[in-house]
CSV table of C-alpha atoms and ligand atoms in Angstrom, one decimal:
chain,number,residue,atom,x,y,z
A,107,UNK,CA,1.3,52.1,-57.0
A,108,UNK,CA,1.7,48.5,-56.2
A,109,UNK,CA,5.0,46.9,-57.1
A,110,UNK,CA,6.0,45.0,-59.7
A,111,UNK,CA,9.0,43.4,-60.3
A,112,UNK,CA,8.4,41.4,-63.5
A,113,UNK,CA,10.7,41.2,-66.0
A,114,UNK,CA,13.3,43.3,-63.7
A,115,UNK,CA,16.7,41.6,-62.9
A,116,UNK,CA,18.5,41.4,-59.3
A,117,UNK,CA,22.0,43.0,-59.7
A,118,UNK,CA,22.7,45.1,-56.9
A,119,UNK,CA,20.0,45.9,-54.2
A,120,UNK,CA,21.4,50.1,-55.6
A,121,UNK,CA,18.6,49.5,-58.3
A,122,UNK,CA,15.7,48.4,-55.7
A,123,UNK,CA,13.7,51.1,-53.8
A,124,UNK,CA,12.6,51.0,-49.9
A,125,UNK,CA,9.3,49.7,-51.0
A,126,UNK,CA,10.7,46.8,-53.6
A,127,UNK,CA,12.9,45.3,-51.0
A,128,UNK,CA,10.1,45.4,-48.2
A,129,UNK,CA,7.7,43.9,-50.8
A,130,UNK,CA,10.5,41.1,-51.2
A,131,UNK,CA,11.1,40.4,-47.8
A,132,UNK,CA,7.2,40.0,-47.3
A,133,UNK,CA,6.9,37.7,-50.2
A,134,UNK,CA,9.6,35.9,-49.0
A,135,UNK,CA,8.1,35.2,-45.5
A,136,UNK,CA,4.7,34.3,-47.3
A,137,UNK,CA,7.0,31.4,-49.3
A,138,UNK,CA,8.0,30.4,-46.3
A,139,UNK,CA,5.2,29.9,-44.5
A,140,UNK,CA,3.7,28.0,-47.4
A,141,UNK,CA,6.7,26.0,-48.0
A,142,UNK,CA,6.4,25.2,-43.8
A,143,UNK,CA,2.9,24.4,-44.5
A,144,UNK,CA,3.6,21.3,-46.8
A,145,UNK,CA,2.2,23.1,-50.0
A,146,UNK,CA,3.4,22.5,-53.7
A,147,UNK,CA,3.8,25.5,-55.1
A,148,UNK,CA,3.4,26.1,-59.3
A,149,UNK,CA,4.7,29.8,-59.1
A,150,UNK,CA,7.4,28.8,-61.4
A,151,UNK,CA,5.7,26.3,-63.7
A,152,UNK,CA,6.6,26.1,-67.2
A,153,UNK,CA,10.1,28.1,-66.4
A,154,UNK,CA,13.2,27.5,-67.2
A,155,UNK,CA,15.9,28.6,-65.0
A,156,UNK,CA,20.3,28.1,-65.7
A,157,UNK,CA,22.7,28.3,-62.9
A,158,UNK,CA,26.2,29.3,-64.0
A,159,UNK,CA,28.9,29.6,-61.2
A,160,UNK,CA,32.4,30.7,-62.0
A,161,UNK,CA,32.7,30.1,-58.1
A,162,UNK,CA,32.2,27.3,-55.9
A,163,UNK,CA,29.1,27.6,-53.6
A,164,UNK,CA,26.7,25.7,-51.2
A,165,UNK,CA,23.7,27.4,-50.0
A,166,UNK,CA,23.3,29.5,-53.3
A,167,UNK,CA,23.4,27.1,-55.5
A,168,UNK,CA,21.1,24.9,-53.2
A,169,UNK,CA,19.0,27.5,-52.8
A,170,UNK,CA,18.4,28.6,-56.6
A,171,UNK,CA,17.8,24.3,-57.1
A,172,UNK,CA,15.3,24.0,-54.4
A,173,UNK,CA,13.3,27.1,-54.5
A,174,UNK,CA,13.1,26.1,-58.3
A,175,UNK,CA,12.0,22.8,-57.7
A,176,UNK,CA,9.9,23.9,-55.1
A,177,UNK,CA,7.9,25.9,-57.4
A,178,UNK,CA,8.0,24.1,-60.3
A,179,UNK,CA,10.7,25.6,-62.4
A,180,UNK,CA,13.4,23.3,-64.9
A,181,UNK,CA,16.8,24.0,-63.5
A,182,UNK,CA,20.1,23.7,-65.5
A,183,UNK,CA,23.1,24.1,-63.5
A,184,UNK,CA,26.2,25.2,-65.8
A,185,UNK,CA,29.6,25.3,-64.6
A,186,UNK,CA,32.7,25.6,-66.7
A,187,UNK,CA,30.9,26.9,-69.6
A,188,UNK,CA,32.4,29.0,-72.9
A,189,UNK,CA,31.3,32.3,-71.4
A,190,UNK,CA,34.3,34.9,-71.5
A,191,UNK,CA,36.4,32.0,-72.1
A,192,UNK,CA,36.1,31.1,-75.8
A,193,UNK,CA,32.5,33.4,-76.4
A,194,UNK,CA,31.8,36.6,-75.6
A,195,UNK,CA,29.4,37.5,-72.3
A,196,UNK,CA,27.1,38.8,-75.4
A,197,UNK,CA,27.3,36.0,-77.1
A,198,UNK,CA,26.8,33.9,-74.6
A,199,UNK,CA,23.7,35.9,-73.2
A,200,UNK,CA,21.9,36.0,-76.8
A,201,UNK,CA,22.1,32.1,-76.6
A,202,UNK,CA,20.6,31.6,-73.0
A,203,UNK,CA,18.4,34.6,-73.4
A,204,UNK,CA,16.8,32.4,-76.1
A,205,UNK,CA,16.3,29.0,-73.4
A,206,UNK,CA,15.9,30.6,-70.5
A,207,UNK,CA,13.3,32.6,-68.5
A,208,UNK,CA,15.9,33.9,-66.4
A,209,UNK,CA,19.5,33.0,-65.2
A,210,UNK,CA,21.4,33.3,-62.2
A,211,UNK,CA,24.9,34.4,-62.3
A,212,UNK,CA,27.8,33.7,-59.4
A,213,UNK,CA,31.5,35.1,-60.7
A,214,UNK,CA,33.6,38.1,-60.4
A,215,UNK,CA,33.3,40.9,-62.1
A,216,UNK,CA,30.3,43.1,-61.9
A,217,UNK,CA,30.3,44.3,-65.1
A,218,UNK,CA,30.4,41.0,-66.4
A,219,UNK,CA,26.4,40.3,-65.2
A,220,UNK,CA,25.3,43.6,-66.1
A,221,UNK,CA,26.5,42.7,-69.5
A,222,UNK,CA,24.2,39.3,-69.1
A,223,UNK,CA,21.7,41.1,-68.4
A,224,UNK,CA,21.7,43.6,-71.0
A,225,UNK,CA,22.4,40.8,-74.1
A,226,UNK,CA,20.3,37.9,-72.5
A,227,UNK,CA,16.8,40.1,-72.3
A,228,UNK,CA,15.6,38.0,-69.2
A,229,UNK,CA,16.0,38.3,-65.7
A,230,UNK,CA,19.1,38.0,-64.2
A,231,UNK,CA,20.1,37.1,-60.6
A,232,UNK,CA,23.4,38.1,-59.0
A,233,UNK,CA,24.5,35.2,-56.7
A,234,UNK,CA,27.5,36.3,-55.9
A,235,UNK,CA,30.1,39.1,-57.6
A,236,UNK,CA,33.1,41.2,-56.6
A,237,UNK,CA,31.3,43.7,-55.3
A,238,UNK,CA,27.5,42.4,-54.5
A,239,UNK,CA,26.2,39.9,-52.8
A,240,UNK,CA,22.4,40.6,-52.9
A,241,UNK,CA,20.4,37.5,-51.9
A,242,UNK,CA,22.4,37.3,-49.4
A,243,UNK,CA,21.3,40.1,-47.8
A,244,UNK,CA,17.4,39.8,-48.2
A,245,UNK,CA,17.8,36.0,-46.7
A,246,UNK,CA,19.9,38.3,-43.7
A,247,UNK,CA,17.1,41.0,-43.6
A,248,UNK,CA,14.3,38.4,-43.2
A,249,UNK,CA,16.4,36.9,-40.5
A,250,UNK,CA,16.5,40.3,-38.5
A,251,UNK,CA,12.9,40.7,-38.6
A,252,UNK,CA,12.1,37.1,-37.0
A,253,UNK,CA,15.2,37.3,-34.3
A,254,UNK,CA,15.3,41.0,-33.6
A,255,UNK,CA,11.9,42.6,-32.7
A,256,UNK,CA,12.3,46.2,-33.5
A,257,UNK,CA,11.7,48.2,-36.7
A,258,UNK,CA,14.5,48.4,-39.2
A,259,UNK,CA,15.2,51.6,-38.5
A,260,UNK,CA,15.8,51.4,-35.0
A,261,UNK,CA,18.4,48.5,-35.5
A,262,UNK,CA,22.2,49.7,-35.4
A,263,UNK,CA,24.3,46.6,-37.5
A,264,UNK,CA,27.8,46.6,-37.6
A,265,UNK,CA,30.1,45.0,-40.5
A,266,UNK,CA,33.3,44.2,-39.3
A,267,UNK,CA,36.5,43.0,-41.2
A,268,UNK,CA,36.8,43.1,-44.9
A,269,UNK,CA,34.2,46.2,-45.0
A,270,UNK,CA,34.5,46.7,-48.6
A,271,UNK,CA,34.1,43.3,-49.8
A,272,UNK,CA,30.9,41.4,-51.8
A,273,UNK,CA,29.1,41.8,-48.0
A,274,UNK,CA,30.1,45.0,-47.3
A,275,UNK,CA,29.5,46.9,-49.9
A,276,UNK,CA,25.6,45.1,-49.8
A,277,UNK,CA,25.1,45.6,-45.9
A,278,UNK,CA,25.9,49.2,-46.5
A,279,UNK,CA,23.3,49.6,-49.2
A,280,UNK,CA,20.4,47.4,-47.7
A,281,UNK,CA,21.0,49.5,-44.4
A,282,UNK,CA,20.7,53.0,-46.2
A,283,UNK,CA,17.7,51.2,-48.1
A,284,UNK,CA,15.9,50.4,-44.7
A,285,UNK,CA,16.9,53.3,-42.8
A,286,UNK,CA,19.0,51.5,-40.8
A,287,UNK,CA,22.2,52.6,-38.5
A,288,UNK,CA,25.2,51.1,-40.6
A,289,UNK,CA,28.9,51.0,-39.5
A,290,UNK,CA,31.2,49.1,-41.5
A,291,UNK,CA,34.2,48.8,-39.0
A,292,UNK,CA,37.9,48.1,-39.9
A,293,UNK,CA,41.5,48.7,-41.1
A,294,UNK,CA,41.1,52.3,-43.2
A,295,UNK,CA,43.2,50.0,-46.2
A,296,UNK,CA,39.6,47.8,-46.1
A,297,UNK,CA,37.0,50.5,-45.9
A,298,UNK,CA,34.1,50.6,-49.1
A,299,UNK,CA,35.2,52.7,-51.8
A,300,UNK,CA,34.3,56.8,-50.9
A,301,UNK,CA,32.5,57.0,-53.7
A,302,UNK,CA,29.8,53.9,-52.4
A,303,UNK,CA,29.8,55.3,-49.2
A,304,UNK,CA,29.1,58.7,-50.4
A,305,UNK,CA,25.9,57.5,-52.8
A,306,UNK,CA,25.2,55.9,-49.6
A,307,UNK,CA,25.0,59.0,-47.2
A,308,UNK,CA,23.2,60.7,-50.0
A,309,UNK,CA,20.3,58.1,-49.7
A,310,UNK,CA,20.6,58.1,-46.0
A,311,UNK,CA,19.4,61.5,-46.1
A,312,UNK,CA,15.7,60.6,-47.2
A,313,UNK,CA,15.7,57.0,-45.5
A,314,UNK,CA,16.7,57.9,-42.2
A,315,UNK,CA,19.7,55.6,-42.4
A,316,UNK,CA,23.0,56.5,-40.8
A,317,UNK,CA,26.3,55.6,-42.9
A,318,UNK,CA,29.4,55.8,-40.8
A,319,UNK,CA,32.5,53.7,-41.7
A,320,UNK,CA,34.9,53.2,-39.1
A,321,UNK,CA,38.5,51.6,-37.7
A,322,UNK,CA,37.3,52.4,-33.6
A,323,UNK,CA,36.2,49.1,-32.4
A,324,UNK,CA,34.9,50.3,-28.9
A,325,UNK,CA,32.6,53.5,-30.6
A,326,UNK,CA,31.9,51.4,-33.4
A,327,UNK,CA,30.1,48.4,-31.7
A,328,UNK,CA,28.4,50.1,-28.9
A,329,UNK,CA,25.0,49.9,-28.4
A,330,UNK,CA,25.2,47.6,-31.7
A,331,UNK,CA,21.7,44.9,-31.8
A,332,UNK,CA,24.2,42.7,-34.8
A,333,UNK,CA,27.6,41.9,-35.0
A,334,UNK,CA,27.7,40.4,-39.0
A,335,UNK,CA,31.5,39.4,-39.9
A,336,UNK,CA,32.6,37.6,-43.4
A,337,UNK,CA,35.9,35.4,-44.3
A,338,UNK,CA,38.8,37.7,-44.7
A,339,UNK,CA,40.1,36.7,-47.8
A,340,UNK,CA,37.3,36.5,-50.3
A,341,UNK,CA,36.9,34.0,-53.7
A,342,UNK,CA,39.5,35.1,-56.2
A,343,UNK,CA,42.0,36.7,-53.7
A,344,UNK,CA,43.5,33.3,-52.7
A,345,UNK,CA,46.8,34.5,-51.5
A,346,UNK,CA,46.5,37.3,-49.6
A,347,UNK,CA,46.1,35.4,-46.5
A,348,UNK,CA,49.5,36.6,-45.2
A,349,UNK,CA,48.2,40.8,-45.7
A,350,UNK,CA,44.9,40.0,-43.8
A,351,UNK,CA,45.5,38.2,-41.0
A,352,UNK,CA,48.4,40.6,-40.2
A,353,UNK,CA,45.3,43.7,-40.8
A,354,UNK,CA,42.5,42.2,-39.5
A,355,UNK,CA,43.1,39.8,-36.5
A,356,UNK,CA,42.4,43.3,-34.3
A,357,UNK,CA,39.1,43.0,-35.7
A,358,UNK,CA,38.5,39.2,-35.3
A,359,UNK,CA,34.7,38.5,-33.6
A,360,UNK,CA,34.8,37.0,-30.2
A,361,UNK,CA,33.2,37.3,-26.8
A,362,UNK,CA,35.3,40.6,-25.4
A,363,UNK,CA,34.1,42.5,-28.7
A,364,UNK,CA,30.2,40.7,-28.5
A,365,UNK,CA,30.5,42.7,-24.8
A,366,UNK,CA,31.5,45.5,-25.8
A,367,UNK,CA,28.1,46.2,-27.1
A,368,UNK,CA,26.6,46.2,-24.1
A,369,UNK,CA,23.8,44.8,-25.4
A,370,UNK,CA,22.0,40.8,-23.8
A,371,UNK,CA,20.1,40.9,-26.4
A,372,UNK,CA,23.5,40.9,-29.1
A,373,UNK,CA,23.2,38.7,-32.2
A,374,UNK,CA,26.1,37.4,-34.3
A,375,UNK,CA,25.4,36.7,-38.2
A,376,UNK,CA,28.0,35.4,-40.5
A,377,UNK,CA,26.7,34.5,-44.2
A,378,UNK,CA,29.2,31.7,-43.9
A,379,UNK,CA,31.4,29.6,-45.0
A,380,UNK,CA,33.7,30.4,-42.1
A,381,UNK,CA,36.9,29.8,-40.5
A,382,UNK,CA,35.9,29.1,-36.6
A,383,UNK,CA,37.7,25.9,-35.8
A,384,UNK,CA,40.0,23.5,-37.5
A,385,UNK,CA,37.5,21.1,-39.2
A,386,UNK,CA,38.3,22.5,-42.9
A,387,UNK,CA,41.2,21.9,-44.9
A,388,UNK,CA,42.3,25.4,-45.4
A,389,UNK,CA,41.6,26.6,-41.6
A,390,UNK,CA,44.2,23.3,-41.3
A,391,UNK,CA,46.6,25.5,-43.9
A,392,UNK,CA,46.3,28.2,-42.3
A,393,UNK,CA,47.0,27.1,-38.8
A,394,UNK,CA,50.3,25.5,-39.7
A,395,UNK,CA,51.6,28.0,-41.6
A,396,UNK,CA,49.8,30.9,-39.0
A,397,UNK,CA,49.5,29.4,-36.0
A,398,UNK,CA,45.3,30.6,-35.8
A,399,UNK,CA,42.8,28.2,-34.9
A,400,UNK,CA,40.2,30.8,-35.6
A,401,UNK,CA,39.8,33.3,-38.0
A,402,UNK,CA,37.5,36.0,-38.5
A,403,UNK,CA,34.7,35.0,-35.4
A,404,UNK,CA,35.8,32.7,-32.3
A,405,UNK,CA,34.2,29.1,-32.5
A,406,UNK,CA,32.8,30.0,-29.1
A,407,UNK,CA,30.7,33.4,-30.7
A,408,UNK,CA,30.1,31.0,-33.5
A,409,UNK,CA,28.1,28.5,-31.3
A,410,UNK,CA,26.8,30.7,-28.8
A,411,UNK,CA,23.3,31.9,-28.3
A,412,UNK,CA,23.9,35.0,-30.1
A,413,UNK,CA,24.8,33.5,-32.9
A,414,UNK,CA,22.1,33.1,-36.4
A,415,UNK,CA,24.2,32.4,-38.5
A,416,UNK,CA,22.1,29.0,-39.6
A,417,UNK,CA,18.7,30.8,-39.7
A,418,UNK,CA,20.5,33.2,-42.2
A,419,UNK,CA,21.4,30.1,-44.4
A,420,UNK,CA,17.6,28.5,-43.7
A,421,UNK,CA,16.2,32.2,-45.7
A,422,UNK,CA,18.7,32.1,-48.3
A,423,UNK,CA,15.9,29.3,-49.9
A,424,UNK,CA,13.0,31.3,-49.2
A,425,UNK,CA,14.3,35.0,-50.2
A,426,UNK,CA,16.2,33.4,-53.2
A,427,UNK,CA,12.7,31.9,-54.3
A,428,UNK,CA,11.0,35.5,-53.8
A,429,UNK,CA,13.2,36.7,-56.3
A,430,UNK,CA,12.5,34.1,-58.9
A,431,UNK,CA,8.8,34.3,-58.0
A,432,UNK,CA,8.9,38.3,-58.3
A,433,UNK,CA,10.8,38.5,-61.3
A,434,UNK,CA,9.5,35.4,-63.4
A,435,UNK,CA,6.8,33.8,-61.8
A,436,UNK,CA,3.5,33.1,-62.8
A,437,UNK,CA,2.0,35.8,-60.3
B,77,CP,N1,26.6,32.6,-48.2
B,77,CP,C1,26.8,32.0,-49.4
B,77,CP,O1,26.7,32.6,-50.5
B,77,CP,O2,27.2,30.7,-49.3
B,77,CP,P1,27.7,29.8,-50.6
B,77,CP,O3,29.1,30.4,-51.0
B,77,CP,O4,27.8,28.4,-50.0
B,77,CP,O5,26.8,29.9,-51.7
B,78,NVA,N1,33.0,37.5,-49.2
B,78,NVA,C1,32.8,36.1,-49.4
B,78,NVA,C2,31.3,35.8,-49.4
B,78,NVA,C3,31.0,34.3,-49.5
B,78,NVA,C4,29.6,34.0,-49.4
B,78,NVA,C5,33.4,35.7,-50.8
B,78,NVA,O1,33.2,36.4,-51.8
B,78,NVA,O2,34.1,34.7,-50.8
């Protein structure tokens, strides 16, 4: 059966099978390679796409505008809207369910887009919850494939830090998706709920993928092909800077843990923003008041040739655009 992902909206990568996210990431690198290739694209023409964020965001929002453009789509970018606030997420969906082809959604609860999705009857995108971070991941997947020349499945990735954040909680489920070797590494008080990881395992059984979640730093990252941290304290948990630095600077990314692999061929991914030197105004807060110049990764892993963290970013465009395309386009 060939698949088709019209009309389906991108919540969680849970609701996607092996073969949908493969047929993503391979629509993805044909976008790409058109997009590198100078052409126009009309995949989206005659649709009408809104952006609300209930979060701040660069490359997302960048993404959803360009890939749009790119293709042809009209974009409306909503911030500070009624939703939640003085109308109801149904409400709200009926309305834009009415203008729109599809929506993308960044905020924070989950159930919040699955209710969008449900009341608008089009497409909708998650760019960003609580709990999942989806395009994120494809853009990271497509990056693997071009930097890291082995099948999936023979690729051991390790998440380390917040390991039941937004990232987390997605590496875990791409990797036992893809058959992949998947440790999510830190302080027990941080590990994915046992309930995710559990669903997890279960899939891992028919994918091939190993699941292990961890606080071991030396068993966890040996013979590891990607190192992939995130910021400790996520949007919406402002304040709890004090708690995490205190758990997780054993677990900060730097050169002694990148060796500890034992691996040349080691790569570092980070699906940024992040705290590696003093050139933002919080990593300035936080050094005065904590005395860190660097936070979860070292600016010297950040810069170093391991590190692809900007070819991540560079996909988020062209996975983001797969989606739409997918989901919406004229295909
Ligand atoms: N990685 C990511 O989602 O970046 P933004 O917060 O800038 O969108
Ligand atoms: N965990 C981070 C991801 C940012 C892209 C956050 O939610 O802030």
């Amino acid at each position: 059966m060939p698949v088709n992902l019209r009309g389906r909206s991108f919540l969680t990568l849970k609701d996607f099978s092996t073969k949908e996210i493969l047929y993503l990431i391979n629509l993805s690198k044909d976008l790409k390679s058109k997009y590198r290739a100078g052409i126009k694209g009309e995949l989206l023409s005659d649709k009408n796409v809104v952006l609300i964020f209930d979060k701040p965001s660069t490359r997302t929002r960048c993404a959803f505008e360009m890939a749009a453009s790119q293709e042809g789509a009209y974009v409306t970018y909503l911030t500070n809207s009624q939703m939640g606030k003085k109308e109801s997420v149904e409400d709200t969906a009926e309305v834009l369910g009415r203008y729109y082809d599809g929506i993308e959604y960044r905020g924070f609860k989950q159930s919040l887009i699955e209710d969008l999705a449900i009341h608008s009857h089009v497409p909708v995108w998650n760019g960003l919850t609580d709990e999942f971070h989806p395009t994120q991941i494809l853009a990271d997947l497509l990056t693997i494939q071009e930097k890291i020349f082995k099948p999936y499945e023979n690729i051991k990735v390790v998440f380390v830090g917040d390991a039941r954040n937004n990232m987390g909680n997605s590496w875990m489920i791409g990797c036992a998706k893809l058959g992949m070797h998947f440790v999510g590494l830190g302080p027990k008080s941080l590990w994915p709920k046992p309930s995710l990881v559990k669903q997890m395992q279960e899939i891992a059984k028919d994918t091939g993928a190993k699941i292990e979640i961890t606080s071991n730093i030396d068993k966890a990252v040996k013979d590891a092909d990607i190192i992939y941290t995130d910021v400790w304290v996520s949007m919406g948990e402002e304040g709890k800077y004090a708690e995490r630095i205190k758990l997780l600077k054993p677990y900060q990314v730097n050169m002694k843990m990148l060796k500890k692999a034992r691996n040349k061929h080691i790569r570092f991914m980070h699906c940024l923003p992040s705290f590696h030197n003093l050139k933002t105004e919080v990593g300035r807060q936080i050094y005065k008041k904590f005395g860190l110049k660097e936070l979860e990764v070292t600016d010297e892993v950040f810069r170093s040739h391991h590190s692809i963290v900007f070819d991540e970013a560079e996909n988020r465009l062209h996975t983001i655009k797969a989606v739409m395309v997918a989901t919406i386009g004229n295909i």
